[in-house]
Amino acid sequence: MKKPKYTLPIEREENIKISKPMDTAVGVTAVTSSFANGFGQMDWIRCSKAFLNLNQTKGFDCPSCAWPDPKPSGRSSIAEYCENGAKAVAEEATDARVTPEFFAKHSIEEMNTWSERKLGKTGRITEPMILRKGASHYEPISWDDAFTHIAKKLNELASPDEAVFYTSGRTSNEAAFLYQLFVRQFGTNNLPDCSNMCHEATGKGLSKTIGIGKGTVKLEDFYVADLIMVIGQNPGTNHPRMLSALQKAKRKGAKIITVNPLEETAFKKFKNPQEIRGWIGGGTQISDLFLQVKVKGDIALLKAIMCVLLEMEEANPGTVFNQAFIEQQTEGFDALIADLKTQDKWILADAAGIPIGDIEAAAALIRDHKRMLICWAMGITQHENGVQNVQEIVNLLLLRGSIGIPGAGACPVRGHSNVQGDRTMGIWEHLKPALKEKLETNFNFEAPSAVGYNAVQAIQAMHENKVRVFFSMGGNLLLAAPDTEYTADGMRNCDLTVMVSTKPNRNHLVTGKEAIILPCLGRTELDVQDAGNQFVSVENSMGIVHKSEGVLTPASDHLLSEPMIVAKLASATLGNKTKTDWLTLGGNYDLIRAKIEACIAGFDNYNERVRRKGGFYLPNGPREQKFTTADGKAHFTVNPVPDNTLKAGELLMTTIRSHDQFNTTIYGDDDRYRGIANGRRVAMMNEEDMQAAGVQQGDYIDLYSHFNQVERMAPHFMVVKYNIPKGSIATYFPEANVLVPIDQYDKKSYTPASKSVVVTVKKVEVV
Ligand SMILES: Nc1nc2c(c(=O)[nH]1)N[C@H]1C(S)=C(S)[C@@H](COP(=O)(O)OP(=O)(O)OC[C@H]3O[C@@H](n4cnc5c(=O)[nH]c(N)nc54)[C@H](O)[C@@H]3O)O[C@H]1N2
Ligand SMILES: Nc1nc2c(c(=O)[nH]1)N[C@H]1C(S)=C(S)[C@@H](COP(=O)(O)OP(=O)(O)OC[C@H]3O[C@@H](n4cnc5c(=O)[nH]c(N)nc54)[C@H](O)[C@@H]3O)O[C@H]1N2
Ligand SMILES: [Mo]
């Protein structure tokens, strides 16, 4: 058989080291590791300045995750950042530079042999660059020529819908608002974003049931909660500052239930590096009850818990369900109960892979604790039944009336630091009628009404030659998307791909026939415009909008800010068709904020309130039990249990993040908490599945997926014996994305099923 040619370099990693997963998260090693990371990449003055200004009232918002700051009235605690935030800052504030000379020296072909880690470590891009048709190397281009060129290509399209404008969730409110405004004035709603592959299922599931697409809790709710469930989330790695909140909750007496196929280190013990006792003490045990669910077993588990709660309620009526709340505030209770009565808790327990005794223990904890708060992330959303998973969580909260009261509610934990804000600003393939009307009256144009492409549809349209220009405001769609080879072919089909980026990534190397890189300022950097020093604003995972102001000297004199890039592009593309004074807006972000205030609810006195310490909170009805659904009620839903049966030899694969990466940016090759070092092409397998497949730890396997009769293959993964349920297997994102089928997604939200792909494995015989 002919060996397939891969888009990404595939190294056979020979020196992978496996040790026991760690029992304690954060602690001293993590802190030393932050400093090692910073000092390795920056000179020490720059490094200290960066770290001293991270998450401070006058400094910049951490460019890593969206977890809120613990001191809303004034972010002042020294070192209010975590190890992984420090890595993100070091990555952006690095001293390394990617100059035109660098691009002249290294061809696309050569750079395509480098790993993601090596690509990212090359440094900050200093000038706009163009890859001309058929050329082997990027060459410099002036900003003006770049904008003229892109504008010409956009204006030559047969329809504005032949262009796609992607956004990654680090983009500020100001840049995001201008960007969607430009795209809509240009004439399309093709605004896919990283959220389409992330919390889209959360947005859909929550909007339908409670009337708002976001969570209902604030940080202070953690400190008065009686019971916290953490489902499908690995906070030790992805939201490390959440561990301080969980620790504080525990010290105040809360119980914690964790639900995950892997017993992540954070669930065991946590030592808080910000307190003396964190350095010397034994640490806080986080999880009281760990439910080791099978991959995609969450609905079965939640239903089994609700069946047991129903039994308890029937035995002692009025003691388990919050009848008053259910009667006054909800719809659909009878249908839910009717469905639960058709279920068999033993069959459900088996489908979830959890002993019935543990399910009963979870139900008893829920019955005995009034204020319940449920957190979740990608383990819940990235499945074909992602929306239903979210709705099942809502069912449990509603049964207990645990929503809209202090210490209780829904807490989807967001990913990128401003992904929630981007949505609030209108980055979405849907243009809601209210925003459409506001944009039209404030900017004097007719906005398109047709729904645009989401991420999956955009890639499919590229394949069908319906997309000629792909423009990307940050991010790395090629590697973030499912089905890497399919997505790569789609990118190559475009005439022009344009990336607004800080650092090189694979999407600069697998491109349309022509490609342009527009290098932008990072969040850590000073942003000086005609109107003086500018700051931007972001919305965290809990709906608080606050400012972020860079302090470091920009990586190069040639960089433009993201708002200015949008302004110049809009001005070049729209010419005299627009009635918006783009360049004035781009030069003074107070003016952009005034426009946001005019168009988007909740931003009254934006310029004044955003300057207050700690920022301001956006309106959230369900937080006060005012459900914003059409009928003003919260809705129970009936969600079927997904069929998880596997044929002999099949395994259900979930793709997860290591401790050394931020999405497609790979900081290093270690996953310290899980005890894996020097490599990322690993497959974490259950011992019995290893025996059935005839493999041992250290063997290499090829992985295959077979969705809709299409075979996809990912070669050379090293087998790691891991504590994971039988039938489940875990690999890292983005290495395993080649296996995730583009057409396997949640039909309600289009979220790719990157946490449940059926695979088979084949041992690689060493010759
Ligand atoms: N340092 C760092 N921080 C980050 C990121 C990063 O890459 N690095 N990424 C950011 C982004 S964009 C996001 S969205 C978040 C992601 O944050 P997380 O959602 O925590 O990230 P993942 O690693 O994708 O894994 C989720 C967890 O779900 C579990 N899981 C997998 N399948 C299932 C399942 O079927 N059911 C259940 N119950 N659990 C399952 C996995 O074992 C893992 O513990 O983090 C953000 N923060
Ligand atoms: N199989 C699988 N696939 C997944 C996931 C998974 O768990 N499994 N997770 C999904 C999730 S949750 C998400 S959010 C997506 C992530 O998808 P994306 O947001 O598209 O990917 P990132 O890796 O976060 O983007 C990194 C790039 O952003 C650029 N960048 C960094 N900072 C800035 C900045 O300040 N400005 C600009 N303009 N550019 C900047 C850098 O050039 C960097 O290379 O991936 C999804 N894909
Ligand atoms: Mo995400």
Coordinates of C-alpha atoms in Angstrom, one line a residue, residues 215-218 540 542-545 602 609 614-620 623-624:
G215 CA -23.2 30.8 33.0
T216 CA -25.1 32.1 36.0
V217 CA -22.5 32.2 38.8
K218 CA -19.9 34.6 40.0
N540 CA -14.2 36.9 31.6
M542 CA -18.3 35.1 34.6
G543 CA -19.6 38.0 32.6
I544 CA -17.3 40.7 34.1
V545 CA -16.0 43.3 31.6
G602 CA -25.5 46.2 29.1
R609 CA -17.4 52.0 34.1
G614 CA -12.5 45.6 38.7
G615 CA -14.7 46.6 35.7
F616 CA -18.5 45.9 35.6
Y617 CA -20.9 43.0 35.5
L618 CA -23.2 42.4 32.4
P619 CA -26.9 41.8 33.0
N620 CA -27.9 38.2 33.6
R623 CA -28.8 34.7 37.9
E624 CA -31.8 36.3 39.6

